[in-house]
CSV table of C-alpha atoms in Angstrom, one decimal:
chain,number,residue,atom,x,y,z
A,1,UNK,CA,0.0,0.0,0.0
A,2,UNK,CA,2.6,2.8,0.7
A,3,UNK,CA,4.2,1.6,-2.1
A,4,UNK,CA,1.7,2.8,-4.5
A,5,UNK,CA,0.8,6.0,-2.4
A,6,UNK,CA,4.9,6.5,-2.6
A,7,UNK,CA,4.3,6.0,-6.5
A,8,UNK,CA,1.5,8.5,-7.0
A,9,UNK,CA,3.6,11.2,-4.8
A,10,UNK,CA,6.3,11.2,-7.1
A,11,UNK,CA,4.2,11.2,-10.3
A,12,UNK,CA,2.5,14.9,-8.1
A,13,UNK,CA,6.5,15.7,-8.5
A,14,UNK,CA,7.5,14.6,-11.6
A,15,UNK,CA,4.5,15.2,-14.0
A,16,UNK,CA,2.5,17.6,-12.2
A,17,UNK,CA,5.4,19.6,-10.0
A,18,UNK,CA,3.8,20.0,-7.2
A,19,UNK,CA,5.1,22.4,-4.5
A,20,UNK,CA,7.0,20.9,-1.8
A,21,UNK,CA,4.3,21.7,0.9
A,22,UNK,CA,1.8,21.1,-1.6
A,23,UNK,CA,2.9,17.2,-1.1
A,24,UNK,CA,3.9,17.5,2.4
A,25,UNK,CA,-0.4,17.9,2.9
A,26,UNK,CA,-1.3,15.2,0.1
A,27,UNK,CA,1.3,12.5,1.8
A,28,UNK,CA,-0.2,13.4,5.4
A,29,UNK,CA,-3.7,13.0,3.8
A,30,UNK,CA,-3.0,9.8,1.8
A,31,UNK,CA,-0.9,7.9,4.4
A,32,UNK,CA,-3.5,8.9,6.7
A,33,UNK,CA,-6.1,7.4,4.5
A,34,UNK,CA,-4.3,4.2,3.9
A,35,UNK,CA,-3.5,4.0,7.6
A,36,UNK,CA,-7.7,3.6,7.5
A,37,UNK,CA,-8.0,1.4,4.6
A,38,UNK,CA,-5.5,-0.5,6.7
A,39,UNK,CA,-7.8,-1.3,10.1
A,40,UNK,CA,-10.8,-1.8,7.7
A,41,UNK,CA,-9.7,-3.6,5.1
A,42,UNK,CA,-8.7,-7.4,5.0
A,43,UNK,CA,-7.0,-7.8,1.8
A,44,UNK,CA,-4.7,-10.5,0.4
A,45,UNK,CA,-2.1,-8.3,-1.0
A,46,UNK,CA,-1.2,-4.1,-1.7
A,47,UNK,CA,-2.5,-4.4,-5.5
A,48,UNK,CA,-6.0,-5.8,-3.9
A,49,UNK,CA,-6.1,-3.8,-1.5
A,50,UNK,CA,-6.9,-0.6,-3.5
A,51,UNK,CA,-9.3,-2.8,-5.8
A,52,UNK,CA,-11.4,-3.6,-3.1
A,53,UNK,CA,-12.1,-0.8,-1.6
A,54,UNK,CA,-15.7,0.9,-2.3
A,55,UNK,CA,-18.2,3.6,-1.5
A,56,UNK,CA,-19.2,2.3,1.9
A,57,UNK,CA,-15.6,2.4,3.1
A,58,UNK,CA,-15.0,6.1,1.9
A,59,UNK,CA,-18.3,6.9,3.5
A,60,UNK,CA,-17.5,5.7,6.2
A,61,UNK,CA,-13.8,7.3,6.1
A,62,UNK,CA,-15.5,10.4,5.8
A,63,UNK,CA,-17.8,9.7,8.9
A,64,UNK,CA,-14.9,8.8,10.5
A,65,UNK,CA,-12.6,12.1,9.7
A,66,UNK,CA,-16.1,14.4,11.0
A,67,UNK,CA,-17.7,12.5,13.8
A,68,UNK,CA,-14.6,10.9,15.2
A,69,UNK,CA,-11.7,13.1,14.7
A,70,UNK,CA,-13.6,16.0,14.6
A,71,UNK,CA,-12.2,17.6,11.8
A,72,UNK,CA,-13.7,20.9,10.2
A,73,UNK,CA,-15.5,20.8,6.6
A,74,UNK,CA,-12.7,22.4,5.0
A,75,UNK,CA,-10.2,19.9,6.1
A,76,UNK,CA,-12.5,16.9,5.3
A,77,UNK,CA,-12.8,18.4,2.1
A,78,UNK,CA,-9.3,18.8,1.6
A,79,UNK,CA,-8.7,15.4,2.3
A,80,UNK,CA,-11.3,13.9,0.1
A,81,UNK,CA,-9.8,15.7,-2.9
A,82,UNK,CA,-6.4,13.7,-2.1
A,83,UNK,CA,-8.6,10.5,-1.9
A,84,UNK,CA,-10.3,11.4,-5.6
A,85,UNK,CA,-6.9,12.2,-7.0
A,86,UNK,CA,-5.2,9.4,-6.2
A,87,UNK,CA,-8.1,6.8,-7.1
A,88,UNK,CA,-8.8,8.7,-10.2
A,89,UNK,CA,-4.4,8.2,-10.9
A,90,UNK,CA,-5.1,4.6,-9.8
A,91,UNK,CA,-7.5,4.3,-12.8
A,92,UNK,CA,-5.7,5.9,-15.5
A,93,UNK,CA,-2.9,3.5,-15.1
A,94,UNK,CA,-4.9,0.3,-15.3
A,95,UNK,CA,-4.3,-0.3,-11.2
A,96,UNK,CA,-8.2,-0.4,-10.8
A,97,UNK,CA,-10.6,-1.5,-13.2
A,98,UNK,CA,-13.4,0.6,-11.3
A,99,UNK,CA,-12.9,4.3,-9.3
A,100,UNK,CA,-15.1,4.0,-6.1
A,101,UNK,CA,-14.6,7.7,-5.9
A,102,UNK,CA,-16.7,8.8,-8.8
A,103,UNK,CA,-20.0,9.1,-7.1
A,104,UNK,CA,-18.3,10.0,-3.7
A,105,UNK,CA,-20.0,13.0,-2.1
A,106,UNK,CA,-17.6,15.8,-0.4
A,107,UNK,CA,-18.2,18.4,2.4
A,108,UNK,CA,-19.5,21.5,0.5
A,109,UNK,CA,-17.1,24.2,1.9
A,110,UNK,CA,-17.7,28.1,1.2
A,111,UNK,CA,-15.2,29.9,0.0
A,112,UNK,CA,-14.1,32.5,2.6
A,113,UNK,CA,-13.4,35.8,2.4
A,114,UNK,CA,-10.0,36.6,2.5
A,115,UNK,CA,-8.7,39.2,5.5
A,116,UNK,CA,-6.5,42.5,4.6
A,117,UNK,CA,-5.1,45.4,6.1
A,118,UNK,CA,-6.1,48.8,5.0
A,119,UNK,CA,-3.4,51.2,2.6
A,120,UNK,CA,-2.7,53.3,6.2
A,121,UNK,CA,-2.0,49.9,8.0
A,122,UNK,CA,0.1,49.0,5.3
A,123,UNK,CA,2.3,52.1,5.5
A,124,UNK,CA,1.8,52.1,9.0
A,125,UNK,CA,3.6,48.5,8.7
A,126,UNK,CA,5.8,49.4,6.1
A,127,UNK,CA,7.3,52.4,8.1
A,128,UNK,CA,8.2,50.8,11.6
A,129,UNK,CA,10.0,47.8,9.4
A,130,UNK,CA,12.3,50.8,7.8
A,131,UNK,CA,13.2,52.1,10.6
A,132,UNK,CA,16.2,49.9,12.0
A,133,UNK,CA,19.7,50.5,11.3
A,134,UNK,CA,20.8,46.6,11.5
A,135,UNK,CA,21.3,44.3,8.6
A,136,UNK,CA,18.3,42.2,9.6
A,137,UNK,CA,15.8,44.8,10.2
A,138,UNK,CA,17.1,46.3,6.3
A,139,UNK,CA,16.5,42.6,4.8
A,140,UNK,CA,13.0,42.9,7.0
A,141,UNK,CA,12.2,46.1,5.4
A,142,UNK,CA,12.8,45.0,1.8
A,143,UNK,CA,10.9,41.3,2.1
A,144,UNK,CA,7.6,43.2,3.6
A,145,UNK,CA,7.9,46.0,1.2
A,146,UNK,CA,8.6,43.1,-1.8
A,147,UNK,CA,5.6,41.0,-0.3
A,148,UNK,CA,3.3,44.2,-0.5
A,149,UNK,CA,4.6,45.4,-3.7
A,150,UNK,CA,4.3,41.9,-5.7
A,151,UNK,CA,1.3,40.1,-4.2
A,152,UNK,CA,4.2,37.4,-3.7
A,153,UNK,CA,3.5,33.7,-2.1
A,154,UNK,CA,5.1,33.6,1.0
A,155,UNK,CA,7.2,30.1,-1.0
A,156,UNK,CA,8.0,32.2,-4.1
A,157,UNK,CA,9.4,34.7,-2.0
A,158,UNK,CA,12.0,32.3,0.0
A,159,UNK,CA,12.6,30.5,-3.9
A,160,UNK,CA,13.5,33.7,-5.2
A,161,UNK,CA,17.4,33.8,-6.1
A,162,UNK,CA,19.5,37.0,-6.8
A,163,UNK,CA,19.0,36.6,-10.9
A,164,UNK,CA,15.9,36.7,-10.7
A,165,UNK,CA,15.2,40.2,-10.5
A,166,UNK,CA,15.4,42.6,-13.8
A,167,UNK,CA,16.3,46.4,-12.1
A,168,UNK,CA,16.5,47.7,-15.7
A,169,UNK,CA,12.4,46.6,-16.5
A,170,UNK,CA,11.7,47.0,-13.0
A,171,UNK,CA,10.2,43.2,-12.7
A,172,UNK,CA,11.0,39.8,-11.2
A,173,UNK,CA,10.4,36.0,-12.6
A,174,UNK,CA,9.4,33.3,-10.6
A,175,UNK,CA,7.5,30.3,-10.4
A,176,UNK,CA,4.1,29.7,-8.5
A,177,UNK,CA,1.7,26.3,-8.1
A,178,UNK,CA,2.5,24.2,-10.1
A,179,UNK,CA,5.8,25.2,-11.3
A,180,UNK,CA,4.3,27.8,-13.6
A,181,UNK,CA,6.7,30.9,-14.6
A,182,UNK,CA,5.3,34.3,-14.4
A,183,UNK,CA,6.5,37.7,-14.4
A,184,UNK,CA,5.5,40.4,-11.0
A,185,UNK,CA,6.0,44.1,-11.2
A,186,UNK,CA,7.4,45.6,-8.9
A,187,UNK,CA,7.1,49.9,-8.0
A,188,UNK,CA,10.5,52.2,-7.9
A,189,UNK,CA,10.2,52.2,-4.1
A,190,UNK,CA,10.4,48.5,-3.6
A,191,UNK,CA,13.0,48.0,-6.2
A,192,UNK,CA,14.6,50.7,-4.2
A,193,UNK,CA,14.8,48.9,-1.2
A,194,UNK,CA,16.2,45.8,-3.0
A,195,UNK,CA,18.9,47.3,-4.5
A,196,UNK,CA,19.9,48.7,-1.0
A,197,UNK,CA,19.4,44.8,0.4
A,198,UNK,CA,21.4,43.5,-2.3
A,199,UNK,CA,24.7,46.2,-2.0
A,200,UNK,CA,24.9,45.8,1.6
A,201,UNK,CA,22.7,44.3,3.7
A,202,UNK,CA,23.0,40.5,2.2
A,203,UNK,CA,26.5,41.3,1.7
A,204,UNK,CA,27.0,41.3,5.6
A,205,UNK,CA,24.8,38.3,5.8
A,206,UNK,CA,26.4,36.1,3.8
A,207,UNK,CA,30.1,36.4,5.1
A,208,UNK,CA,32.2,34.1,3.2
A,209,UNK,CA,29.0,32.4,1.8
A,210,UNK,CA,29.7,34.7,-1.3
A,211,UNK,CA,28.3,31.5,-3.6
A,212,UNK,CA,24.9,31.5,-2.3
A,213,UNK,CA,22.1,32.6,-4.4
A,214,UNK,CA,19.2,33.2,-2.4
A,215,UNK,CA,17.8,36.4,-2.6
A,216,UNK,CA,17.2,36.7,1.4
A,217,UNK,CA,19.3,35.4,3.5
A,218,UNK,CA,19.7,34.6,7.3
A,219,UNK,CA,22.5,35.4,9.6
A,220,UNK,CA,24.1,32.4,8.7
A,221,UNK,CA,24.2,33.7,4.8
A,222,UNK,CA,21.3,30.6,4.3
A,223,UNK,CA,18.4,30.8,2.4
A,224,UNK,CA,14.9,31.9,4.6
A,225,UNK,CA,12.2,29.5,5.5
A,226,UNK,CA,8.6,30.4,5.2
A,227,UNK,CA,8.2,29.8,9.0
A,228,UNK,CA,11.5,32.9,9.7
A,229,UNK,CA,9.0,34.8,7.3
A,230,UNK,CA,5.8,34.2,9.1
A,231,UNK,CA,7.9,35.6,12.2
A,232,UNK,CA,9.3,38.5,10.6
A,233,UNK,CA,5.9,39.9,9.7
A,234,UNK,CA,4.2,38.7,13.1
A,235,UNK,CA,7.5,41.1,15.1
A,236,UNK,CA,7.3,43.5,12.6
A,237,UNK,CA,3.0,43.9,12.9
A,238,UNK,CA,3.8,43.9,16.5
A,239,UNK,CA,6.1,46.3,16.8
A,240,UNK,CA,4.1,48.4,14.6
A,241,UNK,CA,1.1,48.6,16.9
A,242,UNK,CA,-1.1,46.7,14.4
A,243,UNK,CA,-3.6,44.4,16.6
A,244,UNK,CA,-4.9,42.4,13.7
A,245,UNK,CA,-3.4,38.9,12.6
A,246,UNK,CA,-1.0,39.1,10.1
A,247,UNK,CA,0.3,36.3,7.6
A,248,UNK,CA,2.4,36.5,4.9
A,249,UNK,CA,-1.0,35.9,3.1
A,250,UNK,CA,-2.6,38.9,4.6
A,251,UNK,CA,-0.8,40.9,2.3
A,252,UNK,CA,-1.4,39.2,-1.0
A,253,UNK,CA,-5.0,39.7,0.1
A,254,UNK,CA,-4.2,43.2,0.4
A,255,UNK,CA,-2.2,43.8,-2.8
A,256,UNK,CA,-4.9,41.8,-4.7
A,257,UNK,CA,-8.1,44.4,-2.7
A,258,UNK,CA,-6.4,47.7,-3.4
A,259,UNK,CA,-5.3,47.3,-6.7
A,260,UNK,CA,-9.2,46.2,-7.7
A,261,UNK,CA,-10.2,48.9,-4.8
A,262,UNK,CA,-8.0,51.6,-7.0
A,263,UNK,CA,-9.5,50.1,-10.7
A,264,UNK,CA,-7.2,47.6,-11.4
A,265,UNK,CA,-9.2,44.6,-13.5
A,266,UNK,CA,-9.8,41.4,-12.2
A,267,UNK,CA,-8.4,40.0,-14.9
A,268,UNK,CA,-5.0,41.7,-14.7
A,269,UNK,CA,-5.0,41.1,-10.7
A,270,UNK,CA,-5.4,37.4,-11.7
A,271,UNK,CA,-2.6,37.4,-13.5
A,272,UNK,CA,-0.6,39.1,-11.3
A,273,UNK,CA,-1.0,36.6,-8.3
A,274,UNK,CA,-0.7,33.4,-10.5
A,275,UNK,CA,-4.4,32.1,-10.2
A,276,UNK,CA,-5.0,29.6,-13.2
A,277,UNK,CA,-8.7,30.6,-12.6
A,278,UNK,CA,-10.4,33.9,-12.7
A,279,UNK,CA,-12.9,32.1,-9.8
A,280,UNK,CA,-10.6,32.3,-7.3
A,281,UNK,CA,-9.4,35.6,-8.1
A,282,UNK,CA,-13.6,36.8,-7.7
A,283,UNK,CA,-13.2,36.3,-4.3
A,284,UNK,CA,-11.9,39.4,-4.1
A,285,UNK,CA,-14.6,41.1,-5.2
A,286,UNK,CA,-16.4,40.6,-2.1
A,287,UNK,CA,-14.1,42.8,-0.7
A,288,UNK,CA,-14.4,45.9,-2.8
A,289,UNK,CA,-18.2,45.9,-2.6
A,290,UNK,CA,-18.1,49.0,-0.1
A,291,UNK,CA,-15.9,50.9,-2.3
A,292,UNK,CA,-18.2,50.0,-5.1
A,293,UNK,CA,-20.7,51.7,-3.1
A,294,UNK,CA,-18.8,54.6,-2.3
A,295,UNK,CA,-17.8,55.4,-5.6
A,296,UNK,CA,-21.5,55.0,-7.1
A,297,UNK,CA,-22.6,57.9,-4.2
A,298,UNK,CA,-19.7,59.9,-4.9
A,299,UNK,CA,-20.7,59.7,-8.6
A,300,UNK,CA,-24.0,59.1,-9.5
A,301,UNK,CA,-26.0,62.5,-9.9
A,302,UNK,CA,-29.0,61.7,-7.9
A,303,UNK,CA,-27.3,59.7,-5.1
């Protein structure tokens, strides 16, 4: 059985290049599932294993994943997906004659509504993290200001290297879900801030690691983790007097509201953050319903 989950892992990698914590959750999920089929199942052998189990055993996975380990719809749901994926990978290469996941029901989840700081919180942010004199707190400043100005992934951001970024055209390359390439703009005052990073800053980083070519680096002159950017922006909100959560996320979400907020398109935004589908990107659209209002007060003639 773990052979075949193993299998379908590095087919996520190889065909589909997946995202390295994109298959950290689908190897939790499916070795969590087979771990299941496991106690439920009594099979002969691996290859029988997956042809023998049916709609009455996922049901009663899912029964199990709610009722018993109490997890929320949007988990369950996540989960599922993993289960469909692999089954329906199962089928294609002739390892089941039948996919019990075809008429398999899944939580219905809503899509929430993403959370985002407003343009003052944003400089508010933005100016407490520019204020520091030490090489970290400059390498600080430039990843929140890059974050903000790009709409970045928190994992694009660590992937970035040092070639990556075009000064002269003012934009940077790099590769989102799925191992898709794209380019981001980036504004004078971001790219001003890189360019500071890069001269000095990173240069007192890295030491005598002068070979490494990770854009941000930490004290060590090693490449970030997502978790030493999570904690950068959770200090830095702190220190700025900022009381709401803030994720790396947060300010995606906020890149992606004010540019629709100041007339950008949705089509353009969706572009600029990667999405393969203009649905996800509507989301945002929730968001921008107020200043819709406002502006059709400000400029209707009879509002």
């Amino acid at each position: 059985m773990e052979r075949t989950v193993n299998s379908f892992l590095q087919h996520l990698v190889v065909e589909r290049g997946f995202a390295q914590n994109t298959l950290d959750a689908y190897s939790s999920d499916l070795n969590q599932f087979r771990a299941f089929v496991k106690d439920n199942l009594d099979a002969p052998a691996e290859q029988e294993t997956w042809r023998l189990v049916d709609i009455n055993l996922l049901n009663s996975y899912i029964t199990d994943l709610r009722d018993n380990r109490g997890y929320r719809e949007t988990t369950t749901a996540r989960k599922v997906a993993a289960v469909r994926s692999f089954f329906g990978y199962l089928s294609r290469n002739g390892l089941i004659t039948d996919d019990p996941t075809e008429n398999l029901g899944s939580p219905r989840v809503g899509r929430s509504v993403p959370k985002f700081i407003t343009e003052d919180e944003v400089k508010q942010l933005l100016g407490t993290a520019a204020d520091t004199g030490t090489p970290e707190g400059r390498r600080d400043a430039s990843i929140l200001e890059l974050l903000y100005a790009t709409g970045l992934r928190v994992s694009e951001m660590v992937g970035l290297n040092v070639q990556d970024i075009d000064f002269e055209e003012g934009f940077i390359r790099t590769w989102g879900k799925g191992a898709k390439e794209r380019i981001v703009y980036v504004y004078p005052e971001a790219l001003s801030h890189l360019r500071a990073y890069i001269g000095g800053a990173r240069v007192e980083l890295l030491g005598n690691k002068r070979g490494e070519t990770a854009l941000y680096v930490n004290q060590r002159g090693e490449r970030l983790t997502r978790q030493w950017v999570w904690n950068i922006l959770k200090a830095s909100a702190k220190k700025a007097g900022i009381d709401t959560k803030i994720t790396p996320h947060t300010l995606r979400h906020s890149f992606a509201t004010h540019l629709l907020q100041n007339g950008a398109s949705l089509r353009h935004v969706q572009e600029l953050l990667g999405h393969s589908s203009i649905s996800t990107t509507q989301v945002y659209t929730h968001l921008t319903d107020s200043h819709v209002r406002e502006e059709y007060e400000r400029s209707h003639p009879r509002a």
